[in-house]
Tab-separated table of C-alpha atoms in Angstrom:
chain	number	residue	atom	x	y	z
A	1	UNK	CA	0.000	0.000	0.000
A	2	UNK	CA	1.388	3.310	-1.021
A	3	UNK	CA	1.129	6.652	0.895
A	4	UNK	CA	1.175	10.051	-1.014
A	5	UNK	CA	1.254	12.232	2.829
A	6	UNK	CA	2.298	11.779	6.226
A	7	UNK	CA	1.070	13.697	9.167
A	8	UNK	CA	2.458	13.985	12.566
A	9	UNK	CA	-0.615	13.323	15.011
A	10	UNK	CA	1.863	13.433	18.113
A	11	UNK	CA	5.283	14.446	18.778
A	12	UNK	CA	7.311	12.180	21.030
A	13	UNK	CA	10.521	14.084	22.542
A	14	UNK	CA	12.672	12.244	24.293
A	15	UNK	CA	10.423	8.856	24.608
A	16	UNK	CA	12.308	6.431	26.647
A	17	UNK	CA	11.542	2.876	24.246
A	18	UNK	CA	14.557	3.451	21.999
A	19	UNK	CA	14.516	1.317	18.242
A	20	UNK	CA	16.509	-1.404	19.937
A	21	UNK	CA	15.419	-4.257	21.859
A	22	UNK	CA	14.621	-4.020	25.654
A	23	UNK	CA	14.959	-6.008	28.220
A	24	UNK	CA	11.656	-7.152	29.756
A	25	UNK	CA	13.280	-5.971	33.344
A	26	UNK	CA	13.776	-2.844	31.978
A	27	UNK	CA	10.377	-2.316	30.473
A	28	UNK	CA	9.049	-3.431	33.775
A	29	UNK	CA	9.734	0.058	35.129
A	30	UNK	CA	7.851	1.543	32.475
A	31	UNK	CA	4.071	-0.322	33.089
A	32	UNK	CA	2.253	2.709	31.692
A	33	UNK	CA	4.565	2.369	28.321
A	34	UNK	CA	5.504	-1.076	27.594
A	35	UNK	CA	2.820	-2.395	26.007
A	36	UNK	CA	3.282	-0.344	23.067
A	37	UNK	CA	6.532	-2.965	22.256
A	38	UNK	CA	6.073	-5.564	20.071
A	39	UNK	CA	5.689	-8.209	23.069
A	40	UNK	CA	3.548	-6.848	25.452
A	41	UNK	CA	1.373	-5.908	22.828
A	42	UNK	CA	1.392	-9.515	21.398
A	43	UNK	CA	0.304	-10.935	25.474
A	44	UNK	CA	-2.210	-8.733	25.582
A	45	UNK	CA	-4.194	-9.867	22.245
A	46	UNK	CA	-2.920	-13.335	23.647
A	47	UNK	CA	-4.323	-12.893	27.171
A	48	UNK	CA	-7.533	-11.206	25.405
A	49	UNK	CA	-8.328	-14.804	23.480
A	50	UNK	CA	-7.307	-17.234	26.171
A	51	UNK	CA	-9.854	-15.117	28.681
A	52	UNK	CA	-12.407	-15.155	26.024
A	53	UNK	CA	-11.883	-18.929	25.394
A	54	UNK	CA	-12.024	-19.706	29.360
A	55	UNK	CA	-16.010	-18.112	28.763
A	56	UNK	CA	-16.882	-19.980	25.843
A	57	UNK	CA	-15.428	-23.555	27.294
A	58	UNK	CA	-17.459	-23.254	30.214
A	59	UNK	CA	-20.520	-21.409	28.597
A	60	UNK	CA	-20.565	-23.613	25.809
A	61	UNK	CA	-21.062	-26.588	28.500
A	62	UNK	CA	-23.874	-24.762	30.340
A	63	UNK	CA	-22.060	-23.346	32.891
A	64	UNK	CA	-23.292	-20.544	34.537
A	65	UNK	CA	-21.065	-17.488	35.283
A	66	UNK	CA	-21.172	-16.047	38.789
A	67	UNK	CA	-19.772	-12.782	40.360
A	68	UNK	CA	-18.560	-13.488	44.101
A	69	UNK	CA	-17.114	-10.752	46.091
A	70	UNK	CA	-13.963	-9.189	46.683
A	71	UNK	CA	-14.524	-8.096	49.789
A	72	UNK	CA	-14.804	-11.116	52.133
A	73	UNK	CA	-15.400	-12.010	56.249
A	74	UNK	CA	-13.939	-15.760	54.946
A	75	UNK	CA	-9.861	-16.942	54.253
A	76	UNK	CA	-10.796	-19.855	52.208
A	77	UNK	CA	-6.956	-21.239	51.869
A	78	UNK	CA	-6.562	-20.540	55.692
A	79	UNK	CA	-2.863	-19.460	55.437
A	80	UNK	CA	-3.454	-16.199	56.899
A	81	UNK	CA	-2.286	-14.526	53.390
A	82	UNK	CA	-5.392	-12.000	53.357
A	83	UNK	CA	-5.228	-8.598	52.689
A	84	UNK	CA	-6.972	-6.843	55.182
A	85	UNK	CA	-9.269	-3.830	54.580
A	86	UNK	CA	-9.224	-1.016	57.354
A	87	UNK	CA	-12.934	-0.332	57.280
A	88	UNK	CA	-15.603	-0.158	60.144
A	89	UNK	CA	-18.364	-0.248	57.538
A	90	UNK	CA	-19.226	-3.883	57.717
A	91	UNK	CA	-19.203	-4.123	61.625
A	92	UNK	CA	-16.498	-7.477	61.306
A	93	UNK	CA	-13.296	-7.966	59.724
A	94	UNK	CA	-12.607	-7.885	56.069
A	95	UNK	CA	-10.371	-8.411	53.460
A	96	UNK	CA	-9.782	-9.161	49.983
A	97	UNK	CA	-10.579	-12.647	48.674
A	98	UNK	CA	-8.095	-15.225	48.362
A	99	UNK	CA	-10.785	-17.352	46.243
A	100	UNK	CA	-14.115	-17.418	45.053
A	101	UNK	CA	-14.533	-20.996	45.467
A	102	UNK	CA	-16.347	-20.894	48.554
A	103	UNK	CA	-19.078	-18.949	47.541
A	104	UNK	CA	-19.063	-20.453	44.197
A	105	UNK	CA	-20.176	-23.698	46.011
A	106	UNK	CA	-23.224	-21.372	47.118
A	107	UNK	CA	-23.859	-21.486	43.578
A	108	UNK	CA	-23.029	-25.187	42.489
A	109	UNK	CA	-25.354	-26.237	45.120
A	110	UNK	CA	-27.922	-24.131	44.151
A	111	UNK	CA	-28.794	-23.390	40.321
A	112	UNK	CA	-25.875	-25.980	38.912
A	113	UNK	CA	-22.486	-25.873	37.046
A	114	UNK	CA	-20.900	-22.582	37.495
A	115	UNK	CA	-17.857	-20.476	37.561
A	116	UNK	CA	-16.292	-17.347	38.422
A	117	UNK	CA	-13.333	-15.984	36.723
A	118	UNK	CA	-11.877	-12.519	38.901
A	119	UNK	CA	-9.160	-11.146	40.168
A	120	UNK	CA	-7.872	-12.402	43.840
A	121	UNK	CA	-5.202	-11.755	46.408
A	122	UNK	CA	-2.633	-12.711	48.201
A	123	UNK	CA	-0.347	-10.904	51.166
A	124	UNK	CA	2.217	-12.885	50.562
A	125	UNK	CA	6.024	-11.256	50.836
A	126	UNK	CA	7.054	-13.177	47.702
A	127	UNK	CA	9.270	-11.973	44.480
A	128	UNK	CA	9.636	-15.421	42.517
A	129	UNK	CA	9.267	-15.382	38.989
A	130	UNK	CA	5.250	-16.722	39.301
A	131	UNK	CA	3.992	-14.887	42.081
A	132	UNK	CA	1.815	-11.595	42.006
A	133	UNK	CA	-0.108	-10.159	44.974
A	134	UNK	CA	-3.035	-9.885	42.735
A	135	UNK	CA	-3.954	-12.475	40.186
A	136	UNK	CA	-6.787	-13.859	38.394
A	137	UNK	CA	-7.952	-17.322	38.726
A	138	UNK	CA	-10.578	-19.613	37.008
A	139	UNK	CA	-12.729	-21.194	39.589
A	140	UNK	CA	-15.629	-24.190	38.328
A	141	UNK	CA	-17.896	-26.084	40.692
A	142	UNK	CA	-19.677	-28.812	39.159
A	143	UNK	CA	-22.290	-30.986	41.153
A	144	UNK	CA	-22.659	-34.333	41.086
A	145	UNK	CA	-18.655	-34.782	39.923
A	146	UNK	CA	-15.804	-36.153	41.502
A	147	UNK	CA	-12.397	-35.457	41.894
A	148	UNK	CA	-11.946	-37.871	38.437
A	149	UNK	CA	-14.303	-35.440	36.634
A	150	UNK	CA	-12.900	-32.211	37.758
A	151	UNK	CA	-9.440	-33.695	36.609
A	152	UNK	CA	-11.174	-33.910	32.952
A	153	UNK	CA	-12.716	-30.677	32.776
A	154	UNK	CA	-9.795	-29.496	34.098
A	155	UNK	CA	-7.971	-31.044	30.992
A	156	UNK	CA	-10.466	-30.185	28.633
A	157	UNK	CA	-10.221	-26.437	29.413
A	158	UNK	CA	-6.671	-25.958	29.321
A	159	UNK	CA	-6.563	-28.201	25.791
A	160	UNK	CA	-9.892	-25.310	24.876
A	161	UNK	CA	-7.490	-22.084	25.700
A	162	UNK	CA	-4.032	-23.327	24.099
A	163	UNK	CA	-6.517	-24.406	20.680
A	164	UNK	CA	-7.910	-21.041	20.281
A	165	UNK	CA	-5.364	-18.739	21.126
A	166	UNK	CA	-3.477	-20.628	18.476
A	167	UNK	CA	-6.190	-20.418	16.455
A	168	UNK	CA	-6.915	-16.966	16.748
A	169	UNK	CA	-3.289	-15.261	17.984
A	170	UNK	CA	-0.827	-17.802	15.341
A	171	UNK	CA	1.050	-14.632	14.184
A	172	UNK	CA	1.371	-14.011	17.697
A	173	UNK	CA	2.358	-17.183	19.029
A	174	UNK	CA	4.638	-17.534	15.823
A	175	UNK	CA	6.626	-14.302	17.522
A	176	UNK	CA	6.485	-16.252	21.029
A	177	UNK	CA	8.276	-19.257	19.424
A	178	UNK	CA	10.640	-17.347	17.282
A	179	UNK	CA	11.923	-14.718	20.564
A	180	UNK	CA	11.037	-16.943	23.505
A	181	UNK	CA	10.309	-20.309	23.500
A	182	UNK	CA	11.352	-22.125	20.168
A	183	UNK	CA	9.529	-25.418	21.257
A	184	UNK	CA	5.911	-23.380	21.889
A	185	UNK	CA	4.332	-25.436	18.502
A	186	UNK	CA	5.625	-28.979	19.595
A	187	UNK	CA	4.134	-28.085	23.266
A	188	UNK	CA	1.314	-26.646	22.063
A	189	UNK	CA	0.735	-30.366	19.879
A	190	UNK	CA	1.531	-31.774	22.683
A	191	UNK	CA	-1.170	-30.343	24.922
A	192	UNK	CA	-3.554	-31.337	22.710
A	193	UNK	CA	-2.751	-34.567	20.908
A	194	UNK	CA	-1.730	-36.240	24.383
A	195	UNK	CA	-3.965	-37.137	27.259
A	196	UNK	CA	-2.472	-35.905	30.426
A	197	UNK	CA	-0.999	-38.227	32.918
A	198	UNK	CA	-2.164	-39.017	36.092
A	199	UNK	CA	-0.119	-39.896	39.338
A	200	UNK	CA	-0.886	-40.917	42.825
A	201	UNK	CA	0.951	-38.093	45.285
A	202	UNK	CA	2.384	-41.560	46.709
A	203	UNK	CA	3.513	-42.571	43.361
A	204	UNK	CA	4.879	-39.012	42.854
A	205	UNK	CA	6.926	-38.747	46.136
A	206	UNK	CA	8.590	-42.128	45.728
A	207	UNK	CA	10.162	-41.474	42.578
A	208	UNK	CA	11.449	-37.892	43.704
A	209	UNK	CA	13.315	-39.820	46.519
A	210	UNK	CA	14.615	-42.321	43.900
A	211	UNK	CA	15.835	-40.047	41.474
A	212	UNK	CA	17.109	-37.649	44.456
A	213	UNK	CA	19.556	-41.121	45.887
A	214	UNK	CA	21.545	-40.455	42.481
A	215	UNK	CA	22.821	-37.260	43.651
A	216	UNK	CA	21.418	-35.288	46.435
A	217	UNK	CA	23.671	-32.540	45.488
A	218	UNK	CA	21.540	-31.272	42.746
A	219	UNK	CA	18.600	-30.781	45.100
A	220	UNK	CA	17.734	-27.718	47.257
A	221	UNK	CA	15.189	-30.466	48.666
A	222	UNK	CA	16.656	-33.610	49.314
A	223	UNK	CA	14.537	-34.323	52.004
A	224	UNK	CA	11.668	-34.708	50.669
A	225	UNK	CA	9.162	-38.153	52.511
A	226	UNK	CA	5.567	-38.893	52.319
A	227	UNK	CA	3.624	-36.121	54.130
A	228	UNK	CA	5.618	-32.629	52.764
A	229	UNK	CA	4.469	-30.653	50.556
A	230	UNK	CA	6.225	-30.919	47.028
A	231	UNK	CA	8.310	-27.898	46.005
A	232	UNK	CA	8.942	-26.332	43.271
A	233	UNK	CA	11.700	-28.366	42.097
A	234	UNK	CA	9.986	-31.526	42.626
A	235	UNK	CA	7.275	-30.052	40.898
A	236	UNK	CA	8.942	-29.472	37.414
A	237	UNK	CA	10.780	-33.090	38.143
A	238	UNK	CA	7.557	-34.727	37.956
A	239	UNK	CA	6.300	-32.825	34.784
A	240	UNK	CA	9.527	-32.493	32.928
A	241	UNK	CA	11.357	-35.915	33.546
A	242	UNK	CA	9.008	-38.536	35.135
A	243	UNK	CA	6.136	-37.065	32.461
A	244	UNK	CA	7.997	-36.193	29.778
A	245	UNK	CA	6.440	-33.069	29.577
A	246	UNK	CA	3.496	-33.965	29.550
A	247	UNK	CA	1.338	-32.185	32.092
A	248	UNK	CA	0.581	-34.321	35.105
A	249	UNK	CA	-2.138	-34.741	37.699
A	250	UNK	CA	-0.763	-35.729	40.844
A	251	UNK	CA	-3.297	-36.725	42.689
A	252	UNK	CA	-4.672	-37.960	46.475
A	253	UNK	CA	-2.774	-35.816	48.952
A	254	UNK	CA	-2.162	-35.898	52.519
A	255	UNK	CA	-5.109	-34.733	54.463
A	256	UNK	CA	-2.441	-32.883	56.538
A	257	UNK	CA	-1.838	-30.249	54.057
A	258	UNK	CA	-4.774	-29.200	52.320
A	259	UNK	CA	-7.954	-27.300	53.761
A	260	UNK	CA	-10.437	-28.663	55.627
A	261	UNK	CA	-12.944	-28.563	52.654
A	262	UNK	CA	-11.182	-31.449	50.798
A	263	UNK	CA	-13.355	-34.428	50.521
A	264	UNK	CA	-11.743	-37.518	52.977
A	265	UNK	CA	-10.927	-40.371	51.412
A	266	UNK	CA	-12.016	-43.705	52.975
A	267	UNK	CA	-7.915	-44.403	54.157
A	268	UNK	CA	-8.383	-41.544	56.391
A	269	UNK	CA	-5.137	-40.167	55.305
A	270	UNK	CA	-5.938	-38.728	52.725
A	271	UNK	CA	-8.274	-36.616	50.650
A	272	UNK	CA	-9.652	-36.322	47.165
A	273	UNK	CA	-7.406	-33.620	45.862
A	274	UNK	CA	-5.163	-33.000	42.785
A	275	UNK	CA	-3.016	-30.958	41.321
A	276	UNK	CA	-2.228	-29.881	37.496
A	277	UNK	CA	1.989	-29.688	36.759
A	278	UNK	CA	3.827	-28.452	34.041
A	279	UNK	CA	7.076	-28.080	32.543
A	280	UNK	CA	8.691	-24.932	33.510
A	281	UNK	CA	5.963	-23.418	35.488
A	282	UNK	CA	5.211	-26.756	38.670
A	283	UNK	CA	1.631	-25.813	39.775
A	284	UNK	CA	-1.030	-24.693	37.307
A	285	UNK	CA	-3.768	-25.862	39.014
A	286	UNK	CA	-5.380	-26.809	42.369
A	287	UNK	CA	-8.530	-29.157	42.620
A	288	UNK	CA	-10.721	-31.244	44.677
A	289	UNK	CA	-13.680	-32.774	45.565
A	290	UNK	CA	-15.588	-30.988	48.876
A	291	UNK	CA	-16.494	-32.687	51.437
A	292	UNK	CA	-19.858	-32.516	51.508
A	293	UNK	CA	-20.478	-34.776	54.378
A	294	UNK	CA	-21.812	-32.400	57.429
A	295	UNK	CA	-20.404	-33.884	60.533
A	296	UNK	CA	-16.942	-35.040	58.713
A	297	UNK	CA	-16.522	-31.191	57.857
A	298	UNK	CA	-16.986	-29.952	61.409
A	299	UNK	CA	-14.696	-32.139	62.545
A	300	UNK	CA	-12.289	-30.738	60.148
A	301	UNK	CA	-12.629	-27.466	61.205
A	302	UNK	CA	-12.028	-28.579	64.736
A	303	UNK	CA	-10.048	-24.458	66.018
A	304	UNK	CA	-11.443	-22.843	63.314
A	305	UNK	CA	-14.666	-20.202	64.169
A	306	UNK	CA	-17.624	-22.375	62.947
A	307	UNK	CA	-19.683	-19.108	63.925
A	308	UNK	CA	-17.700	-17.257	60.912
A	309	UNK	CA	-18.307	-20.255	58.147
A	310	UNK	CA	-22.049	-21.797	59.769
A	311	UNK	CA	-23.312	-20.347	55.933
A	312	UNK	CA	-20.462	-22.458	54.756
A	313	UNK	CA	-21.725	-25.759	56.572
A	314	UNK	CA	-24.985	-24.956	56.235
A	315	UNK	CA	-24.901	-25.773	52.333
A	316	UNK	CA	-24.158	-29.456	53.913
A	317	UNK	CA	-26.599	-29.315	57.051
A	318	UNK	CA	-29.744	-28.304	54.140
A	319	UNK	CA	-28.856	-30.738	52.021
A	320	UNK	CA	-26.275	-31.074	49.211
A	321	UNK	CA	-24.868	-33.176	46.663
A	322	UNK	CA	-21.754	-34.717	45.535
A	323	UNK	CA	-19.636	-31.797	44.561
A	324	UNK	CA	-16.009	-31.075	42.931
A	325	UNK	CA	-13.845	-27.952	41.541
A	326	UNK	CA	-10.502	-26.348	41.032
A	327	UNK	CA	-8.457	-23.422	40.784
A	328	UNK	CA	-6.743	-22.351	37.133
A	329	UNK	CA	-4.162	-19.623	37.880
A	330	UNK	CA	-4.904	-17.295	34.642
A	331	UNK	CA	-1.344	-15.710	34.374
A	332	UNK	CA	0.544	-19.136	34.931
A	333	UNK	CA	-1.609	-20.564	32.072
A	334	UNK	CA	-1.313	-17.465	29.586
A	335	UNK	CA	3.103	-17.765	30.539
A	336	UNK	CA	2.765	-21.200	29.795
A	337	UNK	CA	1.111	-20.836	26.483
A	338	UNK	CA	3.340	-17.908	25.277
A	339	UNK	CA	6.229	-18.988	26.608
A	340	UNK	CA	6.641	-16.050	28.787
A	341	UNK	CA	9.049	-16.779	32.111
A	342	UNK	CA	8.015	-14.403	34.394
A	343	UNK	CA	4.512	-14.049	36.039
A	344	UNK	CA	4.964	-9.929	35.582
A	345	UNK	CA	5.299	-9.976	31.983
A	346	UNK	CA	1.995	-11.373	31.209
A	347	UNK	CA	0.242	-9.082	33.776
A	348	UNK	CA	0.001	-5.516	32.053
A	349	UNK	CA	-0.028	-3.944	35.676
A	350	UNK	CA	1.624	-6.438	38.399
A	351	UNK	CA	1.360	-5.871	41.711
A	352	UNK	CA	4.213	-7.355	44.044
A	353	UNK	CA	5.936	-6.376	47.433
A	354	UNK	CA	7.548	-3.584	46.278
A	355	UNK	CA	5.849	-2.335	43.835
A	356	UNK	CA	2.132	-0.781	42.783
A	357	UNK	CA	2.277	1.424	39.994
A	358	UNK	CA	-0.499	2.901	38.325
C-alpha cells in the first residue's frame, strides 16, 4: 500500500523505548509504556483470546457465570495470606478474597455448574518469577462430579485455551516461538494430541526420593518423605522428567496439608485432591472434591470459628450433593502458552511487594 502524505498526530521528545530491543526488566519500570513494544502488545491480544476462550469452554457446556465478592469475612486457603481492609463499615473484619470458590459452592449447590473468573489476592512477601499479589484465577464447581471429573474438565479447558489462542493469535504465538520459547508449537501439539498423565501423590513422592539417591547434590530439597508438601523443584521433576512433559495430575494428597474442605478419602489419610503440573511453570492448578459430608466437615474445622463459616456448613446441614472444583491460575496458564518466564510480563499492571504502579 502506497502513501502520497504523512502527518504527525503526536510528537514524542525524548520517549524512553529506543529502536533497539529491551529487556523485559527494563520495560518493567515503564508499566504505563511497555505495552506499546512488540511483546507486550502480542500478550495482551494473547491474554484477550485465552480469557475469552475460558467463557466460551465453560458457557458452551452450560455453565453458569457467577460474580462473588472481593470483599470477604472468609480466608478460604486458611494461610493467613489475606489482605486486610481497614474499614468499620461492615461491623467485622474484612479483606480481599483469596478465592471465590467458597461462595461459588453457594452457587453449584444451588442453580448448577458454574464459575467465576476474577481477580484475587494474596499478602504474601514473595518476588519469585510466578507470584503476584493480585492475580486472576478460574474457579468451576460442578455438582454431582468427583475429583476424576474435575481432573477432565480441568484437561479439557486448558486443551480449549491453548486451541484457540493458536487459532486466533498464530502470528502471535509464531513471535512467542521465534523470541522466547522455540519449542511453543511442539508443546502446544503436545497439549492437545496427548492425554495428560495421572499420578498418585504416593507414586509421585517415591520417585522424587529415587531419582534424588543419584545425587542429592543437585537438590535444594533432598529431604523430601511422604507427608511434605512438594516444592517447586519436585514439581517441574515430575512434569519435565518422570512425564515427559506432559502435564501431570498428581493426585490424592495428605489430608495434613490441604484445607479442611477437601473431601476424605475412605484411608483416612488422605483426601480427594489434585493438582495440574507443568514443565517450567510446577503448579497450574489446584482441585478437589468438597467434602460434603456435614459432621466429617466440622470435625475438620475442629479451632477454626464455625460461627464465621455456619453459611459455609450450612450448604451441607440443608442438604447437598456430591460436589467437585478447582483453581486455574490465569497468568501461569497465559506464561505457559506464550512462553513467557516471568509471572509480571503477562500481567500488564503487576502488583508485588515492592511495587504498585499505576
Amino acid at each position: 500500500r502506497r502513501y502520497s502524505r504523512v502527518s504527525l498526530v503526536g510528537a514524542a521528545p525524548g520517549y524512553p523505548l529506543a529502536k533497539k530491543r529491551h529487556t523485559l526488566e527494563y520495560l518493567r519500570s515503564l508499566p504505563h509504556l511497555r505495552m506499546r513494544t512488540n511483546t507486550l502488545a502480542s500478550v495482551a491480544r494473547a491474554r484477550s483470546s485465552a480469557s475469552l476462550a475460558v467463557h466460551g469452554y465453560f458457557g458452551g457446556r452450560g455453565f453458569l457465570s457467577v460474580h462473588t465478592p472481593l470483599l470477604t469475612s472468609s480466608d478460604c486457603e486458611g494461610a493467613g495470606e489475606v489482605f486486610g481492609v481497614d474499614t468499620d463499615l461492615f461491623g467485622t473484619d474484612v479483606g480481599l478474597t483469596v478465592s471465590g470458590q467458597l461462595a461459588a459452592e453457594v452457587a453449584a449447590t444451588s442453580v448448577g455448574a458454574c464459575y467465576t473468573f476474577g481477580p484475587t489476592f494474596r499478602a504474601e512477601n514473595s518476588n519469585t518469577r510466578k507470584h503476584l499479589c493480585e492475580f486472576w484465577m478460574v474457579e468451576p464447581e460442578i455438582p454431582f462430579c468427583d475429583a476424576a471429573g474435575a481432573m477432565d474438565s480441568c484437561e479439557g479447558m486448558v486443551k480449549h485455551v491453548v486451541g484457540k489462542v493458536w487459532e486466533e493469535r498464530g502470528d502471535d504465538m509464531r513471535f512467542f516461538t521465534k523470541f522466547y520459547d522455540k519449542g511453543l508449537e511442539e508443546k502446544k501439539d503436545m497439549i492437545l494430541e496427548k492425554e495428560f498423565r495421572r499420578v498418585s501423590y504416593t507414586e509421585a513422592v517415591e520417585a522424587v526420593q529415587e531419582e534424588v539417591k543419584k545425587d542429592p547434590s543437585k537438590w535444594q530439597y533432598p529431604d523430601l518423605k511422604w507427608g511434605d508438601d512438594l516444592q517447586t523443584e519436585h514439581e517441574r521433576f515430575i512434569a519435565e522428567v518422570l512425564s515427559s512433559g506432559v502435564p501431570t495430575f498428581v493426585y490424592d494428597w495428605p489430608m495434613s496439608i490441604k484445607p479442611f474442605y477437601m473431601k476424605c478419602n475412605p484411608d483416612g489419610r488422605t483426601v480427594a485432591a489434585f493438582d495440574l503440573l507443568v514443565p517450567e511453570i510446577g503448579e497450574l492448578a489446584g482441585g478437589s472434591q468438597r467434602e460434603d459430608d456435614y459432621d466429617t466437615l466440622i470435625s475438620r474445622m475442629e479451632g477454626m470459628d464455625l460461627k464465621e463459616y455456619e453459611w459455609y456448613t450450612d450448604l451441607r446441614k440443608y442438604g447437598t450433593v456430591p460436589h467437585s472444583g478447582y483453581g486455574v491460575g490465569f497468568e501461569r496458564l497465559v506464561g505457559y502458552l506464550t512462553g513467557m518466564e516471568n509471572i509480571r510480563d503477562v500481567n500488564a499492571f503487576p502488583r508485588v511487594p515492592g511495587s504498585a504502579d499505576l
